[in-house]
CSV table of N, CA and C and ligand atoms in Angstrom, one decimal:
chain,number,residue,atom,x,y,z
O,745,UNK,N,40.5,-34.7,-28.7
O,745,UNK,CA,39.9,-34.2,-27.3
O,745,UNK,C,38.4,-35.2,-26.9
O,746,UNK,N,38.9,-35.5,-25.2
O,746,UNK,CA,37.8,-36.6,-24.5
O,746,UNK,C,36.5,-36.4,-24.7
O,747,UNK,N,35.7,-37.0,-24.7
O,747,UNK,CA,34.4,-37.0,-24.3
O,747,UNK,C,33.9,-37.1,-23.2
O,748,UNK,N,33.0,-35.7,-23.0
O,748,UNK,CA,33.1,-36.1,-21.1
O,748,UNK,C,32.3,-37.0,-20.4
O,749,UNK,N,31.4,-37.9,-22.2
O,749,UNK,CA,30.5,-38.9,-21.5
O,749,UNK,C,31.7,-40.7,-20.9
O,750,UNK,N,33.2,-40.0,-21.6
O,750,UNK,CA,33.8,-41.2,-21.1
O,750,UNK,C,34.5,-41.2,-19.4
O,751,UNK,N,33.9,-39.8,-19.0
O,751,UNK,CA,34.4,-39.7,-17.6
O,751,UNK,C,32.9,-40.9,-17.0
O,752,UNK,N,31.7,-41.3,-17.4
O,752,UNK,CA,30.8,-42.0,-17.1
O,752,UNK,C,31.2,-43.9,-17.1
O,753,UNK,N,32.7,-44.1,-17.9
O,753,UNK,CA,33.0,-45.5,-18.2
O,753,UNK,C,33.6,-45.7,-16.6
O,754,UNK,N,33.3,-47.2,-15.9
O,754,UNK,CA,34.1,-47.3,-15.0
O,754,UNK,C,35.5,-48.1,-14.6
O,755,UNK,N,35.5,-47.7,-15.9
O,755,UNK,CA,36.8,-48.5,-15.4
O,755,UNK,C,37.9,-46.8,-15.8
O,756,UNK,N,37.2,-45.8,-16.5
O,756,UNK,CA,37.9,-44.1,-16.3
O,756,UNK,C,37.6,-44.0,-15.6
O,757,UNK,N,36.9,-43.8,-14.6
O,757,UNK,CA,36.3,-43.7,-13.5
O,757,UNK,C,37.6,-44.2,-12.1
O,758,UNK,N,37.3,-45.7,-12.3
O,758,UNK,CA,38.1,-46.3,-11.2
O,758,UNK,C,39.9,-45.6,-11.7
O,759,UNK,N,40.3,-45.8,-12.8
O,759,UNK,CA,41.8,-45.5,-13.3
O,759,UNK,C,42.3,-43.7,-12.8
O,760,UNK,N,41.1,-43.0,-12.5
O,760,UNK,CA,41.6,-41.5,-12.2
O,760,UNK,C,41.6,-41.6,-10.5
O,761,UNK,N,40.3,-42.0,-10.1
O,761,UNK,CA,40.2,-42.4,-8.6
O,761,UNK,C,41.7,-42.8,-7.6
O,762,UNK,N,42.6,-44.1,-8.7
O,762,UNK,CA,43.2,-45.0,-8.0
O,762,UNK,C,44.3,-44.1,-8.7
O,763,UNK,N,44.7,-43.0,-9.3
O,763,UNK,CA,45.9,-42.2,-9.5
O,763,UNK,C,45.6,-40.9,-8.6
O,764,UNK,N,44.5,-40.2,-8.3
O,764,UNK,CA,44.5,-38.9,-8.5
O,764,UNK,C,43.4,-38.2,-7.3
O,765,UNK,N,42.5,-40.0,-6.9
O,765,UNK,CA,42.1,-39.7,-5.6
O,765,UNK,C,40.2,-39.3,-6.5
O,766,UNK,N,39.2,-39.9,-5.5
O,766,UNK,CA,38.0,-40.0,-6.0
O,766,UNK,C,37.7,-38.4,-7.1
O,767,UNK,N,37.9,-37.3,-6.2
O,767,UNK,CA,37.4,-35.9,-6.9
O,767,UNK,C,38.8,-35.4,-8.1
O,768,UNK,N,39.6,-35.9,-8.3
O,768,UNK,CA,39.9,-35.9,-9.3
O,768,UNK,C,38.6,-35.9,-10.9
O,769,UNK,N,37.9,-36.9,-10.5
O,769,UNK,CA,36.9,-37.0,-11.5
O,769,UNK,C,36.0,-35.4,-11.7
O,770,UNK,N,36.2,-34.9,-11.0
O,770,UNK,CA,35.8,-33.7,-10.8
O,770,UNK,C,36.4,-32.6,-11.7
O,771,UNK,N,37.4,-32.4,-11.5
O,771,UNK,CA,38.8,-31.9,-11.8
O,771,UNK,C,38.7,-32.2,-13.3
O,772,UNK,N,39.0,-33.4,-13.8
O,772,UNK,CA,39.5,-33.8,-15.3
O,772,UNK,C,38.0,-33.2,-15.9
O,773,UNK,N,36.2,-33.9,-15.7
O,773,UNK,CA,35.1,-33.1,-16.3
O,773,UNK,C,35.0,-31.8,-16.7
O,774,UNK,N,36.2,-31.0,-15.9
O,774,UNK,CA,35.9,-29.4,-15.7
O,774,UNK,C,36.9,-28.9,-16.1
O,775,UNK,N,38.2,-29.7,-17.0
O,775,UNK,CA,39.5,-29.6,-18.0
O,775,UNK,C,39.0,-30.3,-19.3
O,776,UNK,N,37.9,-31.2,-19.0
O,776,UNK,CA,37.5,-32.0,-20.6
O,776,UNK,C,37.0,-30.4,-21.3
O,777,UNK,N,36.2,-30.1,-20.9
O,777,UNK,CA,35.2,-29.0,-21.5
O,777,UNK,C,36.1,-27.6,-21.9
O,778,UNK,N,36.8,-27.8,-21.5
O,778,UNK,CA,37.6,-26.2,-21.6
O,778,UNK,C,39.1,-26.9,-22.2
O,779,UNK,N,39.5,-25.8,-22.7
O,779,UNK,CA,40.8,-26.2,-23.7
O,779,UNK,C,42.0,-26.1,-22.5
O,780,UNK,N,42.0,-25.1,-21.7
O,780,UNK,CA,42.5,-25.0,-20.9
O,780,UNK,C,42.5,-23.6,-19.3
O,781,UNK,N,42.5,-24.1,-18.7
O,781,UNK,CA,42.1,-23.7,-16.9
O,781,UNK,C,43.3,-23.3,-16.1
O,782,UNK,N,43.4,-22.6,-15.5
O,782,UNK,CA,43.9,-22.3,-14.6
O,782,UNK,C,43.9,-22.9,-13.0
O,783,UNK,N,44.4,-22.8,-12.0
O,783,UNK,CA,43.9,-23.5,-10.7
O,783,UNK,C,42.8,-22.8,-10.3
O,784,UNK,N,42.8,-21.5,-10.1
O,784,UNK,CA,42.2,-20.8,-9.1
O,784,UNK,C,40.7,-21.0,-9.8
O,785,UNK,N,40.7,-20.8,-11.0
O,785,UNK,CA,39.2,-20.4,-11.8
O,785,UNK,C,38.9,-22.0,-11.6
O,786,UNK,N,39.0,-23.4,-11.9
O,786,UNK,CA,39.4,-24.9,-11.3
O,786,UNK,C,38.7,-24.4,-10.3
O,787,UNK,N,39.0,-23.9,-9.4
O,787,UNK,CA,38.8,-24.3,-7.7
O,787,UNK,C,37.6,-23.3,-7.4
O,788,UNK,N,37.3,-22.7,-8.2
O,788,UNK,CA,35.8,-21.7,-8.0
O,788,UNK,C,35.2,-22.3,-8.5
O,789,UNK,N,35.0,-23.1,-9.4
O,789,UNK,CA,34.2,-23.7,-10.2
O,789,UNK,C,33.5,-24.6,-9.3
O,790,UNK,N,35.0,-25.5,-8.9
O,790,UNK,CA,34.7,-26.8,-8.3
O,790,UNK,C,34.3,-26.4,-6.9
O,791,UNK,N,33.7,-25.3,-6.6
O,791,UNK,CA,34.2,-25.4,-5.0
O,791,UNK,C,34.7,-26.2,-3.9
O,792,UNK,N,36.5,-25.8,-4.5
O,792,UNK,CA,37.2,-26.6,-3.8
O,792,UNK,C,38.4,-25.3,-3.5
O,793,UNK,N,39.4,-25.5,-2.3
O,793,UNK,CA,39.9,-25.1,-2.2
O,793,UNK,C,40.9,-25.6,-3.1
O,794,UNK,N,42.2,-24.7,-3.7
O,794,UNK,CA,42.9,-24.4,-4.7
O,794,UNK,C,43.9,-25.3,-3.8
O,795,UNK,N,44.2,-25.7,-3.0
O,795,UNK,CA,45.8,-26.5,-2.5
O,795,UNK,C,44.7,-28.1,-2.8
O,796,UNK,N,43.5,-28.3,-2.7
O,796,UNK,CA,43.3,-29.6,-3.2
O,796,UNK,C,43.2,-29.7,-4.3
O,797,UNK,N,42.9,-28.8,-5.4
O,797,UNK,CA,43.0,-28.7,-6.5
O,797,UNK,C,44.6,-29.0,-7.4
O,798,UNK,N,45.3,-28.1,-6.4
O,798,UNK,CA,46.3,-28.2,-7.0
O,798,UNK,C,47.2,-30.0,-6.7
O,799,UNK,N,46.5,-30.3,-5.5
O,799,UNK,CA,47.2,-31.8,-5.2
O,799,UNK,C,47.2,-32.6,-6.3
O,800,UNK,N,45.3,-32.0,-6.7
O,800,UNK,CA,45.0,-33.8,-8.0
O,800,UNK,C,45.6,-33.4,-9.4
O,801,UNK,N,45.9,-32.1,-9.1
O,801,UNK,CA,46.3,-31.5,-10.7
O,801,UNK,C,47.9,-32.1,-10.9
O,802,UNK,N,48.5,-31.9,-9.4
O,802,UNK,CA,50.2,-32.6,-9.6
O,802,UNK,C,50.1,-34.2,-9.4
O,803,UNK,N,48.9,-34.6,-8.9
O,803,UNK,CA,48.7,-36.4,-9.4
O,803,UNK,C,48.5,-36.7,-10.6
O,804,UNK,N,47.6,-35.8,-11.6
O,804,UNK,CA,47.5,-35.9,-12.3
O,804,UNK,C,48.3,-36.2,-13.3
O,805,UNK,N,49.3,-35.3,-13.0
O,805,UNK,CA,50.3,-34.5,-13.4
O,805,UNK,C,51.3,-35.4,-14.0
O,806,UNK,N,51.7,-36.7,-12.5
O,806,UNK,CA,52.7,-37.5,-12.5
O,806,UNK,C,51.9,-38.7,-13.7
O,807,UNK,N,50.7,-39.0,-13.8
O,807,UNK,CA,50.6,-40.0,-14.8
O,807,UNK,C,50.1,-39.3,-15.8
O,808,UNK,N,51.3,-38.2,-16.1
O,808,UNK,CA,51.0,-37.5,-17.2
O,808,UNK,C,49.8,-37.4,-18.6
O,809,UNK,N,48.4,-37.5,-17.1
O,809,UNK,CA,46.8,-37.1,-17.6
O,809,UNK,C,46.8,-35.6,-18.1
O,810,UNK,N,47.4,-34.6,-17.5
O,810,UNK,CA,47.7,-33.3,-17.5
O,810,UNK,C,48.6,-32.8,-18.2
O,811,UNK,N,48.8,-31.5,-18.7
O,811,UNK,CA,50.0,-31.0,-19.1
O,811,UNK,C,49.4,-29.2,-18.6
O,812,UNK,N,50.8,-28.9,-18.6
O,812,UNK,CA,50.7,-27.2,-18.2
O,812,UNK,C,51.5,-26.6,-18.9
O,813,UNK,N,51.1,-25.1,-19.6
O,813,UNK,CA,52.0,-24.1,-19.6
O,813,UNK,C,52.2,-22.9,-18.6
O,814,UNK,N,52.9,-22.3,-18.3
O,814,UNK,CA,53.5,-21.0,-17.3
O,814,UNK,C,53.5,-19.8,-18.3
O,815,UNK,N,52.2,-18.8,-17.6
O,815,UNK,CA,52.3,-17.8,-18.1
O,815,UNK,C,52.3,-16.7,-17.2
O,816,UNK,N,52.6,-15.4,-17.1
O,816,UNK,CA,53.2,-14.1,-16.7
O,816,UNK,C,52.4,-13.5,-16.9
O,817,UNK,N,51.2,-13.3,-15.3
O,817,UNK,CA,50.4,-11.8,-15.3
O,817,UNK,C,51.2,-10.7,-15.5
O,818,UNK,N,50.7,-9.5,-16.8
O,818,UNK,CA,51.3,-8.6,-16.4
O,818,UNK,C,51.0,-7.9,-15.3
O,819,UNK,N,49.9,-7.6,-14.8
O,819,UNK,CA,49.4,-7.1,-13.9
O,819,UNK,C,50.0,-6.9,-12.5
O,820,UNK,N,50.2,-8.8,-12.1
O,820,UNK,CA,50.6,-8.8,-10.9
O,820,UNK,C,52.4,-9.2,-11.0
O,821,UNK,N,52.6,-9.9,-11.7
O,821,UNK,CA,54.4,-10.4,-12.5
O,821,UNK,C,54.2,-11.5,-12.1
O,822,UNK,N,52.9,-12.1,-11.3
O,822,UNK,CA,53.3,-13.6,-11.3
O,822,UNK,C,53.0,-14.7,-12.1
O,823,UNK,N,53.6,-15.8,-12.1
O,823,UNK,CA,53.2,-16.8,-12.9
O,823,UNK,C,51.6,-17.5,-12.8
O,824,UNK,N,50.9,-17.8,-13.7
O,824,UNK,CA,49.5,-18.5,-13.8
O,824,UNK,C,50.2,-19.7,-14.3
O,825,UNK,N,49.3,-20.8,-14.0
O,825,UNK,CA,49.2,-22.0,-15.1
O,825,UNK,C,48.3,-22.4,-15.4
O,826,UNK,N,48.5,-22.8,-16.5
O,826,UNK,CA,47.2,-23.4,-17.5
O,826,UNK,C,47.3,-24.6,-17.4
O,827,UNK,N,46.4,-25.0,-17.0
O,827,UNK,CA,46.4,-26.7,-17.0
O,827,UNK,C,45.3,-27.7,-18.8
O,828,UNK,N,45.7,-28.3,-18.8
O,828,UNK,CA,45.2,-29.2,-20.1
O,828,UNK,C,45.2,-30.2,-19.6
O,829,UNK,N,43.5,-31.5,-20.0
O,829,UNK,CA,43.4,-32.5,-20.1
O,829,UNK,C,44.1,-33.1,-21.3
O,830,UNK,N,45.3,-34.3,-21.1
O,830,UNK,CA,45.8,-34.6,-22.0
O,830,UNK,C,45.3,-36.3,-21.6
O,831,UNK,N,44.2,-36.3,-22.9
O,831,UNK,CA,44.0,-37.7,-22.5
O,831,UNK,C,44.5,-39.1,-23.2
O,832,UNK,N,45.5,-38.8,-23.9
O,832,UNK,CA,46.2,-40.1,-25.2
O,832,UNK,C,47.2,-40.8,-23.8
O,833,UNK,N,47.0,-40.5,-22.8
O,833,UNK,CA,47.8,-41.4,-21.7
O,833,UNK,C,46.1,-42.3,-20.8
O,834,UNK,N,45.5,-41.7,-21.4
O,834,UNK,CA,44.3,-42.9,-20.3
O,834,UNK,C,44.0,-44.1,-20.6
O,835,UNK,N,43.9,-44.2,-21.8
O,835,UNK,CA,43.9,-45.9,-22.2
O,835,UNK,C,45.0,-46.5,-21.2
O,836,UNK,N,46.2,-46.4,-21.9
O,836,UNK,CA,47.0,-46.7,-21.3
O,836,UNK,C,47.0,-47.0,-19.9
O,837,UNK,N,46.7,-46.0,-19.1
O,837,UNK,CA,46.6,-46.1,-18.2
O,837,UNK,C,45.9,-47.3,-17.4
O,838,UNK,N,44.4,-46.9,-17.7
O,838,UNK,CA,43.4,-48.1,-17.8
O,838,UNK,C,44.2,-49.3,-17.8
O,839,UNK,N,45.0,-49.4,-18.9
O,839,UNK,CA,44.8,-50.9,-19.1
O,839,UNK,C,46.2,-51.5,-18.3
O,840,UNK,N,47.0,-50.6,-18.1
O,840,UNK,CA,48.2,-50.3,-16.6
O,840,UNK,C,47.4,-51.3,-15.1
O,841,UNK,N,46.4,-51.0,-14.7
O,841,UNK,CA,45.5,-50.8,-13.5
O,841,UNK,C,45.1,-51.9,-13.8
O,842,UNK,N,44.7,-52.4,-14.9
O,842,UNK,CA,43.6,-53.7,-14.9
O,842,UNK,C,45.2,-54.7,-14.7
O,843,UNK,N,46.1,-55.2,-15.4
O,843,UNK,CA,47.3,-55.2,-15.6
O,843,UNK,C,47.5,-56.2,-13.8
O,844,UNK,N,47.9,-54.4,-13.6
O,844,UNK,CA,48.3,-54.6,-12.2
O,844,UNK,C,47.2,-55.6,-10.9
O,845,UNK,N,46.2,-55.2,-11.4
O,845,UNK,CA,45.1,-55.8,-10.3
O,845,UNK,C,44.9,-57.2,-11.0
O,846,UNK,N,45.0,-57.9,-12.0
O,846,UNK,CA,44.9,-59.4,-12.4
O,846,UNK,C,46.6,-59.7,-11.6
O,847,UNK,N,47.4,-59.4,-12.4
O,847,UNK,CA,48.6,-60.1,-11.1
O,847,UNK,C,48.6,-60.0,-10.4
O,848,UNK,N,48.4,-59.1,-8.8
O,848,UNK,CA,47.6,-59.1,-7.6
O,848,UNK,C,46.6,-60.6,-7.2
O,849,UNK,N,45.6,-60.3,-7.8
O,849,UNK,CA,44.9,-61.4,-7.6
O,849,UNK,C,44.7,-62.6,-7.8
O,850,UNK,N,46.1,-63.0,-9.4
O,850,UNK,CA,46.5,-64.5,-9.1
O,850,UNK,C,47.3,-64.7,-8.2
O,851,UNK,N,48.4,-63.5,-7.5
O,851,UNK,CA,49.4,-63.8,-6.7
O,851,UNK,C,48.3,-64.7,-5.6
O,852,UNK,N,47.3,-63.9,-4.8
O,852,UNK,CA,47.1,-64.1,-3.8
O,852,UNK,C,45.9,-65.1,-4.0
O,853,UNK,N,45.6,-65.3,-5.0
O,853,UNK,CA,44.6,-67.0,-5.4
O,853,UNK,C,45.9,-68.2,-5.8
O,854,UNK,N,47.0,-67.8,-6.1
O,854,UNK,CA,47.8,-68.8,-5.9
O,854,UNK,C,47.9,-69.2,-4.1
O,855,UNK,N,48.5,-67.9,-3.8
O,855,UNK,CA,48.8,-68.5,-1.9
O,855,UNK,C,47.1,-69.2,-1.2
O,856,UNK,N,46.2,-68.5,-2.1
O,856,UNK,CA,45.5,-69.0,-1.1
O,856,UNK,C,45.3,-70.8,-1.6
O,857,UNK,N,45.5,-71.0,-2.6
O,857,UNK,CA,45.3,-72.3,-3.8
O,857,UNK,C,46.7,-73.4,-3.0
O,858,UNK,N,47.7,-73.1,-2.9
O,858,UNK,CA,49.1,-73.4,-2.3
O,858,UNK,C,48.8,-73.7,-1.1
O,859,UNK,N,48.2,-73.2,-0.1
O,859,UNK,CA,47.8,-73.3,1.4
O,859,UNK,C,47.3,-74.0,1.7
O,860,UNK,N,47.1,-74.5,3.2
O,860,UNK,CA,45.8,-74.7,3.8
O,860,UNK,C,46.2,-73.8,5.0
O,861,UNK,N,44.8,-72.8,5.3
O,861,UNK,CA,44.6,-72.3,6.9
O,861,UNK,C,44.4,-72.5,7.8
O,862,UNK,N,44.9,-72.0,8.9
O,862,UNK,CA,44.2,-72.4,10.3
O,862,UNK,C,44.0,-70.8,10.8
O,863,UNK,N,42.6,-71.0,11.6
O,863,UNK,CA,42.5,-69.8,12.1
O,863,UNK,C,42.1,-69.8,13.7
O,864,UNK,N,42.3,-69.2,14.1
O,864,UNK,CA,42.5,-68.7,15.8
O,864,UNK,C,40.8,-68.5,16.3
O,865,UNK,N,40.3,-69.6,17.1
O,865,UNK,CA,38.9,-69.8,17.3
O,865,UNK,C,38.4,-68.3,17.7
O,866,UNK,N,39.6,-67.1,18.0
O,866,UNK,CA,39.1,-65.9,18.4
O,866,UNK,C,38.8,-65.1,17.3
O,867,UNK,N,39.1,-65.4,16.2
O,867,UNK,CA,39.3,-64.8,14.9
O,867,UNK,C,40.5,-63.5,14.7
O,868,UNK,N,41.0,-63.4,16.0
O,868,UNK,CA,42.8,-62.9,15.4
O,868,UNK,C,43.2,-62.6,14.9
O,869,UNK,N,43.7,-64.4,14.1
O,869,UNK,CA,44.6,-64.7,13.1
O,869,UNK,C,44.5,-65.9,12.4
O,870,UNK,N,45.0,-66.0,11.1
O,870,UNK,CA,44.9,-66.8,10.1
O,870,UNK,C,46.0,-66.9,9.5
O,871,UNK,N,46.7,-68.2,9.3
O,871,UNK,CA,48.1,-68.6,8.8
O,871,UNK,C,48.0,-69.9,8.2
O,872,UNK,N,48.7,-69.9,7.4
O,872,UNK,CA,49.4,-70.7,6.6
O,872,UNK,C,49.7,-72.2,7.8
O,873,UNK,N,49.5,-73.6,7.1
O,873,UNK,CA,49.8,-74.7,8.0
O,873,UNK,C,50.9,-74.8,8.6
O,874,UNK,N,52.1,-74.3,7.4
O,874,UNK,CA,53.2,-74.7,7.9
O,874,UNK,C,53.2,-73.4,9.4
O,875,UNK,N,53.0,-72.5,9.7
O,875,UNK,CA,53.1,-71.3,10.7
O,875,UNK,C,52.4,-72.0,12.2
O,876,UNK,N,50.5,-72.0,11.4
O,876,UNK,CA,50.3,-72.9,12.7
O,876,UNK,C,51.1,-74.0,12.9
O,877,UNK,N,51.3,-75.3,12.9
O,877,UNK,CA,52.4,-76.3,13.4
O,877,UNK,C,53.5,-75.7,14.2
O,878,UNK,N,54.2,-74.6,13.2
O,878,UNK,CA,55.2,-73.8,14.2
O,878,UNK,C,54.9,-73.6,15.8
O,879,UNK,N,53.9,-73.0,16.1
O,879,UNK,CA,53.3,-72.2,16.7
O,879,UNK,C,52.3,-73.2,18.1
O,880,UNK,N,52.5,-74.3,17.3
O,880,UNK,CA,51.5,-75.3,17.5
O,880,UNK,C,50.2,-75.6,17.8
O,881,UNK,N,49.5,-75.0,16.9
O,881,UNK,CA,48.0,-74.5,16.9
O,881,UNK,C,47.9,-74.0,18.0
O,882,UNK,N,49.0,-72.8,18.7
O,882,UNK,CA,48.1,-72.2,19.6
O,882,UNK,C,48.5,-70.5,19.0
O,883,UNK,N,47.2,-70.1,19.2
O,883,UNK,CA,47.6,-68.3,18.5
O,883,UNK,C,48.5,-67.6,19.2
O,884,UNK,N,49.1,-66.7,18.5
O,884,UNK,CA,50.1,-66.4,19.7
O,884,UNK,C,49.6,-64.6,20.0
O,885,UNK,N,48.5,-64.2,19.9
O,885,UNK,CA,48.0,-63.1,20.3
O,885,UNK,C,47.5,-63.6,21.8
O,886,UNK,N,46.2,-64.3,21.3
O,886,UNK,CA,45.2,-64.9,22.9
O,886,UNK,C,45.4,-65.6,22.6
O,887,UNK,N,46.2,-67.0,23.0
O,887,UNK,CA,46.4,-68.4,23.1
O,887,UNK,C,45.3,-69.0,22.8
O,888,UNK,N,44.3,-68.7,21.8
O,888,UNK,CA,43.9,-69.9,21.4
O,888,UNK,C,44.0,-70.7,20.3
O,889,UNK,N,42.7,-71.9,20.4
O,889,UNK,CA,43.0,-72.7,19.5
O,889,UNK,C,43.2,-72.5,18.1
O,890,UNK,N,44.4,-72.5,17.5
O,890,UNK,CA,44.2,-72.5,15.8
O,890,UNK,C,43.6,-74.2,15.0
O,891,UNK,N,42.3,-73.5,14.3
O,891,UNK,CA,41.7,-74.6,14.1
O,891,UNK,C,41.5,-74.7,12.2
O,892,UNK,N,41.6,-75.6,11.5
O,892,UNK,CA,41.4,-75.3,9.9
O,892,UNK,C,40.3,-74.5,9.8
O,893,UNK,N,40.7,-73.8,9.1
O,893,UNK,CA,39.7,-72.7,8.1
O,893,UNK,C,39.8,-73.6,6.3
O,894,UNK,N,38.4,-73.7,6.2
O,894,UNK,CA,38.3,-74.1,4.8
O,894,UNK,C,38.0,-72.5,3.8
O,895,UNK,N,39.1,-72.3,2.9
O,895,UNK,CA,39.3,-70.6,2.2
O,895,UNK,C,38.3,-71.2,0.8
O,896,UNK,N,37.8,-72.0,0.8
O,896,UNK,CA,37.1,-72.9,-0.7
O,896,UNK,C,36.5,-70.9,-0.5
O,897,UNK,N,35.6,-70.6,0.1
O,897,UNK,CA,34.7,-69.0,-0.5
O,897,UNK,C,36.1,-68.2,-1.3
O,898,UNK,N,37.1,-67.9,-0.2
O,898,UNK,CA,37.8,-67.4,-0.4
O,898,UNK,C,38.5,-67.5,-2.2
O,899,UNK,N,38.7,-68.2,-2.4
O,899,UNK,CA,39.4,-69.0,-4.2
O,899,UNK,C,38.5,-68.2,-4.7
O,900,UNK,N,36.7,-68.9,-4.4
O,900,UNK,CA,36.2,-68.6,-5.4
O,900,UNK,C,35.9,-67.0,-5.4
O,901,UNK,N,35.6,-66.6,-4.7
O,901,UNK,CA,35.4,-64.8,-4.3
O,901,UNK,C,36.5,-64.3,-5.5
O,902,UNK,N,38.2,-64.7,-5.3
O,902,UNK,CA,39.2,-64.5,-6.4
O,902,UNK,C,38.8,-64.6,-7.4
O,903,UNK,N,38.8,-65.7,-7.6
O,903,UNK,CA,37.9,-66.0,-9.3
O,903,UNK,C,37.0,-65.3,-10.0
O,904,UNK,N,35.9,-65.2,-8.9
O,904,UNK,CA,35.2,-64.5,-9.2
O,904,UNK,C,35.2,-62.8,-10.3
O,905,UNK,N,36.3,-62.2,-9.1
O,905,UNK,CA,36.7,-61.0,-9.1
O,905,UNK,C,37.9,-61.0,-10.6
O,906,UNK,N,38.2,-62.4,-11.4
O,906,UNK,CA,39.4,-62.6,-12.3
O,906,UNK,C,38.4,-62.3,-13.5
O,907,UNK,N,36.9,-63.6,-13.2
O,907,UNK,CA,36.2,-63.6,-14.2
O,907,UNK,C,35.7,-61.9,-14.6
O,908,UNK,N,35.2,-61.3,-13.8
O,908,UNK,CA,34.8,-59.8,-14.1
O,908,UNK,C,35.4,-58.9,-14.4
O,909,UNK,N,37.1,-59.0,-14.0
O,909,UNK,CA,37.9,-58.2,-15.0
O,909,UNK,C,38.1,-58.7,-16.7
O,910,UNK,N,38.1,-59.9,-16.5
O,910,UNK,CA,38.0,-60.3,-18.3
O,910,UNK,C,36.5,-60.0,-18.8
O,911,UNK,N,35.6,-60.4,-18.1
O,911,UNK,CA,34.6,-60.0,-18.8
O,911,UNK,C,34.6,-58.3,-19.1
O,912,UNK,N,35.0,-57.7,-18.0
O,912,UNK,CA,35.1,-56.1,-19.3
O,912,UNK,C,36.2,-56.2,-20.4
O,913,UNK,N,36.7,-56.9,-19.9
O,913,UNK,CA,38.2,-56.9,-21.2
O,913,UNK,C,37.2,-57.1,-22.4
O,914,UNK,N,36.0,-57.7,-22.6
O,914,UNK,CA,35.5,-57.9,-23.7
O,914,UNK,C,35.1,-57.4,-24.0
O,915,UNK,N,34.6,-56.4,-23.3
O,915,UNK,CA,33.4,-55.2,-23.7
O,915,UNK,C,34.2,-54.3,-25.0
W,2140,ZN,ZN1,43.9,-65.5,18.8
């Protein structure tokens, strides 16, 4: 069973927020303290409405971070779903999110490095040289002039983001 301190780790917080929204952390927090819980008790403890809790649980379920079993309430004859946090998949999820993010940043970095950019003097659009040339360096939106824009700061920013992720992996 996952210890609750893991929920303070930025990577885990980020992974849960990515797949099930920021308030999924509260749901996971509650679930990781109990062996299993139904959604009504969860909602009550968290002061959330049941619909919201259910939505979060379904999203967590899609990422295989929770399991459930169904039991029949003898009094009402209705089914109750008992949810359980399933942390086996958490590491894999963190890993996947990291890889996706690195891939995304690398693609953007390649694009920035392989192109020269032009920006409308009124800042409404930015485009690579080829497109700017096609439109004779006139903005399609406002007819403003398209000027060369140095993208070194964007490249630097993307490189920093990559370094930061790689540093986090080293921990
Ligand atoms: Zn413009």
